[in-house]
Each structure stands twice: as C-alpha cells, then as structure tokens.
XYZ file of C-alpha atoms in Angstrom:
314
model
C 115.785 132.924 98.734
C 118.822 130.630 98.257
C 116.792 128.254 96.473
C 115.930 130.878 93.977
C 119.388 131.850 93.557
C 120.131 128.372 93.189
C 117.431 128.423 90.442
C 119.239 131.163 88.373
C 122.137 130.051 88.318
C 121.397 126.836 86.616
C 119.156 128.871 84.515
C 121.680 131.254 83.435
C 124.654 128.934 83.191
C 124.091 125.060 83.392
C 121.097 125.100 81.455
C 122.708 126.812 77.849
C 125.553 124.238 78.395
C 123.280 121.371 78.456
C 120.684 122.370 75.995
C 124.349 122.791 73.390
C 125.360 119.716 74.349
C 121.478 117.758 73.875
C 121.445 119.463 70.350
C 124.759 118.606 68.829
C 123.769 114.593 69.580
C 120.705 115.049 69.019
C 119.342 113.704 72.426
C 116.464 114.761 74.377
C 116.490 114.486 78.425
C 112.809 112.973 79.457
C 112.049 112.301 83.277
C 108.960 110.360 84.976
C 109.218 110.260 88.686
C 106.026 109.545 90.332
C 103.820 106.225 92.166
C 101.320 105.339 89.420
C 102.725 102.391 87.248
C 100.059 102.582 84.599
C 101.822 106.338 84.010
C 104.783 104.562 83.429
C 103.569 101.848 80.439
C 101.491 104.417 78.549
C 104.758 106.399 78.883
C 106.821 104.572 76.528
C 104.078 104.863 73.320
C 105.464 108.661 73.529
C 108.938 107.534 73.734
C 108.528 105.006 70.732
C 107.141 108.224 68.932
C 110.092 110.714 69.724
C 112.921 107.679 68.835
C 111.279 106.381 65.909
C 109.252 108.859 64.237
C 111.115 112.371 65.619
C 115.028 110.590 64.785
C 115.507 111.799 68.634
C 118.040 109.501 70.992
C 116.299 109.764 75.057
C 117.985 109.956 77.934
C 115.218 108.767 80.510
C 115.249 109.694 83.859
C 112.766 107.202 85.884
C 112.001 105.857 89.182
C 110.710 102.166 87.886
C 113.726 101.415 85.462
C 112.308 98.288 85.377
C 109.762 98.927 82.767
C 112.439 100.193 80.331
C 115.393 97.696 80.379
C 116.375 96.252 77.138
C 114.435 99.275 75.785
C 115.656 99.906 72.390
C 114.301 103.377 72.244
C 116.193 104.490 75.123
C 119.857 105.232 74.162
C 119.891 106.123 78.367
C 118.724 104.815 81.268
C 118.864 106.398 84.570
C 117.050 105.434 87.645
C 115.943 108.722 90.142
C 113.584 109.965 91.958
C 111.933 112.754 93.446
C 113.036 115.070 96.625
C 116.741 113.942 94.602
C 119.434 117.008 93.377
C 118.428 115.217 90.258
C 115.206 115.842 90.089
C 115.875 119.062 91.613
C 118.141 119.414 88.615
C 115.809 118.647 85.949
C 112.899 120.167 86.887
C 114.977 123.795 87.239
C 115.746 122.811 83.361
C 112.441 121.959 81.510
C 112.585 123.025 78.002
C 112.792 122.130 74.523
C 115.055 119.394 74.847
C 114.472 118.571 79.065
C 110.890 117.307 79.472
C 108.342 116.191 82.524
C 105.767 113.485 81.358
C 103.307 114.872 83.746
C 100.456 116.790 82.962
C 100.634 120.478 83.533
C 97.101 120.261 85.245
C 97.955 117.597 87.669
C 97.381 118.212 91.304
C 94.455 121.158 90.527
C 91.103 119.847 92.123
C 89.003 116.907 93.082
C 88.883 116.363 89.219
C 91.135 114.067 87.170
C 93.217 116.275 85.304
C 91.776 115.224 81.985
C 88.857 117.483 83.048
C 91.128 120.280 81.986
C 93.086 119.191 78.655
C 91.204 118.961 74.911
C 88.644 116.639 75.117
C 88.629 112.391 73.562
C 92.825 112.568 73.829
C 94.651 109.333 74.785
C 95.775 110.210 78.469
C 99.499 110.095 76.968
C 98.894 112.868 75.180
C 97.269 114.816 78.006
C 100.708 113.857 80.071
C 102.899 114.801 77.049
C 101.207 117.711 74.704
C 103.123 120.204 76.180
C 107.011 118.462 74.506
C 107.867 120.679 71.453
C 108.265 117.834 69.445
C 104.533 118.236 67.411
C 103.867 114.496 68.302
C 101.467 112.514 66.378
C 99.396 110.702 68.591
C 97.246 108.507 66.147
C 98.754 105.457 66.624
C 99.793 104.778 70.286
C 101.503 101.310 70.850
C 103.032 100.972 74.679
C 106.179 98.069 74.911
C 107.751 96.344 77.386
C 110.553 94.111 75.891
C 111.451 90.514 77.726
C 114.698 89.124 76.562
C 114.591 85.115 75.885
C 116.343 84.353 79.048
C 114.124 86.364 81.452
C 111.332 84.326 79.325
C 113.340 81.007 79.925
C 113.542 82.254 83.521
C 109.925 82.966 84.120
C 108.533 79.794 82.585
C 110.165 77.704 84.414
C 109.380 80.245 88.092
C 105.795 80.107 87.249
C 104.915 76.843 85.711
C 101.777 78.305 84.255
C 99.146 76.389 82.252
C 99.068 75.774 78.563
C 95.987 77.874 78.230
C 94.576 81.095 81.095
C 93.040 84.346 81.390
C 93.470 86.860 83.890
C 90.963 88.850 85.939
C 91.497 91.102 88.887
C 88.984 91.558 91.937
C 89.897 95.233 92.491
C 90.456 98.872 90.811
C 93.001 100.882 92.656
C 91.586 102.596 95.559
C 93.995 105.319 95.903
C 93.139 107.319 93.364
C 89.172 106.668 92.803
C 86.976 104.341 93.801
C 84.949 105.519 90.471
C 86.545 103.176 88.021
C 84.697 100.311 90.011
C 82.169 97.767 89.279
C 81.404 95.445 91.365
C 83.640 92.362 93.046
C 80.332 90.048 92.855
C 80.247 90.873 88.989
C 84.245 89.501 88.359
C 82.841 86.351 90.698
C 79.723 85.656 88.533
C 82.503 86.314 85.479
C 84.725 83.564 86.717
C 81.363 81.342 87.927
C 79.706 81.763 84.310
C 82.842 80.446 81.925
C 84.142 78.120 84.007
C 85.835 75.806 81.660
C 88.383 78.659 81.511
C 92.107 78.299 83.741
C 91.525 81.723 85.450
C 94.605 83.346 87.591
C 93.378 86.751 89.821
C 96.450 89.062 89.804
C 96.794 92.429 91.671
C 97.573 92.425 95.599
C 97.725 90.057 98.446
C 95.129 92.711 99.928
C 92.394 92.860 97.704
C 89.510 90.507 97.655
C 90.162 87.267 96.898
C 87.331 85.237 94.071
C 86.737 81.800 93.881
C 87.362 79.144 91.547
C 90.744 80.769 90.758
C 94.526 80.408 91.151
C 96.387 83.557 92.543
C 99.628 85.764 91.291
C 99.681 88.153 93.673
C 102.213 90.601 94.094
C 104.225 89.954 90.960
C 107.242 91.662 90.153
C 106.328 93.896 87.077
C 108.740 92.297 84.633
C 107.404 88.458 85.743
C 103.102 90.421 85.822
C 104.390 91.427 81.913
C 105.749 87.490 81.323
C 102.007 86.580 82.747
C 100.320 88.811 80.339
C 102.088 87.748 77.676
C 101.025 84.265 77.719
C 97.655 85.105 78.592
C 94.684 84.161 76.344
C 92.867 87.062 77.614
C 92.518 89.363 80.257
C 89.023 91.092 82.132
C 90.104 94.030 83.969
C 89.155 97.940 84.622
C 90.633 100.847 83.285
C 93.897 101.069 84.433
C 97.977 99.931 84.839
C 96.595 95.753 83.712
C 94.905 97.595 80.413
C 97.945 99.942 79.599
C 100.211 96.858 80.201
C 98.280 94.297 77.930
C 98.285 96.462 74.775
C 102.178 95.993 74.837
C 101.334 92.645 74.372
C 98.248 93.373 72.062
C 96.459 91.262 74.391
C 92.437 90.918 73.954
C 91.049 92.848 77.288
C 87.843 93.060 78.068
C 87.627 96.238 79.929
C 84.589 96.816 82.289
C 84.008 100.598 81.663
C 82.351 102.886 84.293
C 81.957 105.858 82.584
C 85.111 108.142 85.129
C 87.113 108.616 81.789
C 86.119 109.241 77.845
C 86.405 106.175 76.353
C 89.175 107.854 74.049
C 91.679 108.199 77.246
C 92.900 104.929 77.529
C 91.734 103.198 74.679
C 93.879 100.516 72.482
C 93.271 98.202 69.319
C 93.063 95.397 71.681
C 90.193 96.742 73.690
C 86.672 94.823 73.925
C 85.540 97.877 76.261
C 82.315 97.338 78.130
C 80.262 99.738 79.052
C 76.319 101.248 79.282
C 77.663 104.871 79.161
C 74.442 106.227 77.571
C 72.572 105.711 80.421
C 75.563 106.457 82.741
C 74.337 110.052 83.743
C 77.458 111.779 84.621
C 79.815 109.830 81.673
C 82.125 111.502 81.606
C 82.416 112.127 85.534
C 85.866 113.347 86.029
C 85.557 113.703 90.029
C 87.720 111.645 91.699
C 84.901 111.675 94.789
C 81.679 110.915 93.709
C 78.802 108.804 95.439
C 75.795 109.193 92.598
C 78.492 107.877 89.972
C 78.817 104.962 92.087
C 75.373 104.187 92.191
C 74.679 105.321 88.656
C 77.204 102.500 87.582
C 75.472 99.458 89.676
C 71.931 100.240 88.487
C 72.795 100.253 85.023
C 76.204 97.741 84.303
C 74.593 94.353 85.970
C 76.423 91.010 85.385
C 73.932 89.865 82.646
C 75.158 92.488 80.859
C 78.588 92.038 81.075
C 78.409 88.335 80.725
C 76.865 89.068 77.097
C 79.159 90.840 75.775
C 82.090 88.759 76.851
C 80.676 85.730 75.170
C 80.052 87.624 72.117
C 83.469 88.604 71.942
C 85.228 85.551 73.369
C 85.989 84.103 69.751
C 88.633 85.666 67.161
C-alpha cells in the first residue's frame, strides 16, 4: 500500500517536473542495470543512434560505468544499480523521455525473450523498440572509446605480441548451455593453425586449451585494449562478439543455431554455422538437450576448420 502511494506521488508530481525539465535541454534519462555485460556493449549502438542521429543529449544511468567513460555520446554518466531509491526512482518514471534498455518480454518463460519480439531484429532492437524515439536500426555500430594514456598504460601492463588472435574455451553457462560447441573443437582450432600467437580469454574457471597463453579475468577496459590489437578473434555468440565489432574486429563466430543469425550479427562477422540441418534453428529454449545433440552431429571440427581457412585472408 505505501509503496503504491509512494508510486503516485512521483507520478503525479515528480514525474511532470522532470519530464519539463528533460524537454527544455533536450536530454533523455536512459538506465541499464542488470549482470549480462554483452547487454551493456550492444547498448551503446542505441545510444550512438539517439545522440547522433535523434540530436538527443543522455543521461545514462548504469551499473558497469566502465564501458561508457570517455563516451562522447553521453553528456551524463551515473553509476547505480538495482534494489537502489534510484532505480526505484526511475523505473516509477518510464516514459517518453525516461527509458529501460530491457526488453519488455524479459523474465516470461524458459524461452529467450527474442522468442516473443518481430522476428530477424538485432537483439538491441528487441531491448530498445519500445523508446519513442522511431530508431533506425540499419546500421548498428557498438563503441568503447580508450583514451591514449589508458592505451600507453595497457601496452606496457600486458606486453603482448606483435601479432595474436583470441579464442575462448567456454560460452557462458548461466544463461544457456545452447550457444555451445564443443571445447575439443576450439583445441583442434588452436592444434590446426598453429603458427598463430593464440591468447584464451574468459575466466580462471573455464577449461583451460593447450598450446596457448592465458588473459584471464581481465578488467573490461584492459579485455577491450586486448581486442583491439587482436588480429582476430574465434568465439560464440555472445559479450567477446558484441565487444569486437567496436573494434570492427574479424570474428569468426561458431554459430549453434539458439538465436537467428540476424540477432547479433555485425559487418565484422565470419559466422559459422550448419543451421540448415540444425533441426530446431531457431531454438529459443534456454533448456534444451536434442539442440545439444543436434549441434555435435552436424558442426564437427572439419567443418569449422574449413571455413576459417577460407576466411583467414583479407
């Protein structure tokens, strides 16, 4: 009951206040608050939109700032996070001009929530189609921006190679286990071109390959300095490909048939995938043991290996 009141009351009296005040500088209030990083990266394509194409200055309300320093879209940058009277605060104010990057079918079922949104949309438009700001969504481009001296900084930390790729043993288990291949398949990978420097990243935790060096456990600013320098990366659909295409980095992404193609795809994808004979492409269930089986019979390392090599030169 009181939080209801509490509810009206900002409703009826905060809410008009801000909404004048957003509209005379013409500002819009956006807020993220949630675990998954790749959420955040594909996050700030649909900020790039609203700053450069909409003339809108953002206010962004965020748990993992750290993706958005030095941002030049953001004219505000404000770190929060959920359970806070922020949060509180914002949510009791969506609108126009206040905004949740979330999709509105989150949380629904044992299905992704793409299962419910227009079918082939990027998955930031699927977290974003519901803004009033008739967003076109045609030409996505995530960023991350490094300033010389973090650069400088992370050079000289990391002491990398002239020349590296990047691979990573592991899709996150979290969410799905659907997304996954196989670990032998990144080891025969690594074992096939091995005249390439290759560097696993992801977590301590995960399965280590062989014949590699190790970043584990990166901070995400010094994971974006590693991807930057990068000469490629081989990786599943997830936070490593939404990261890369700030980079425009050529990925190689080992496709399973969960998601469309069309969900997370960028102009620097090489995506691989046998999704014609994948039965249940797309599958959309977060638990599902025939997709899991479906994918190993018909996504073998030969397979992969091919197309990798056909690919591996501009």
């Amino acid at each position: 009951m009181i939080k209801k009141i509490v509810v009206l009351t900002i409703n009826y009296s905060l809410k008009p206040l801000f909404y004048i005040m957003l509209k005379l500088f013409n500002t819009v209030v956006i807020f993220r608050f949630g675990n998954s990083l790749g959420d955040q990266v594909y996050m700030s394509s649909v900020l790039r939109e609203i700053n450069i194409k909409k003339k809108k200055n953002i206010i962004l309300f965020t748990n993992f700032d750290q993706f958005y320093k030095n941002n030049p879209r953001i004219k505000i940058l404000i770190k929060s996070t959920h359970g806070t009277i922020v949060s509180f605060l914002l949510n009791s104010m969506t609108g126009k001009m206040i905004m949740n990057f979330n999709s509105i079918h989150s949380n629904k079922s044992n299905k992704h929530f793409l299962y419910y949104h227009k079918k082939n949309i990027h998955i930031a438009q699927a977290m974003s189609e519901h803004f009033s700001l008739d967003l076109d969504y045609n030409d996505l481009k995530n960023e991350l921006f490094l300033t010389e001296k973090e650069k400088k900084y992370f050079s000289a930390k990391m002491a990398l190679p002239e020349k590296y790729s990047l691979i990573h043993s592991q899709s996150k288990q979290s969410f799905t286990k659907n997304k996954e291949w196989k670990r032998e398949g990144m080891q025969d990978i690594i074992n096939h071109f091995n005249n390439i420097n290759w560097i696993q990243i992801g977590k301590s935790e995960e399965p280590k390959l062989k014949n590699c060096n190790f970043f584990f456990d990166l901070p995400l600013r010094e994971l974006a300095f590693l991807i930057s320098k990068c000469d490629f990366i081989v990786c599943y659909e997830g936070f490593f490909n939404h990261l890369a295409s700030c980079f425009n980095k050529k990925t190689f992404l080992i496709h399973t048939g969960f998601l469309p193609i069309q969900s997370f795809k960028y102009s620097n994808n090489i995506i691989i995938h046998n999704n014609n004979k994948i039965r249940c492409h797309p599958c959309y269930d977060l638990i599902c043991d025939e997709h899991q089986e479906n994918v190993k019979q018909n996504i073998n390392s030969e397979f992969v290996l091919k197309k990798i090599k056909n690919n591996l030169n501009p």
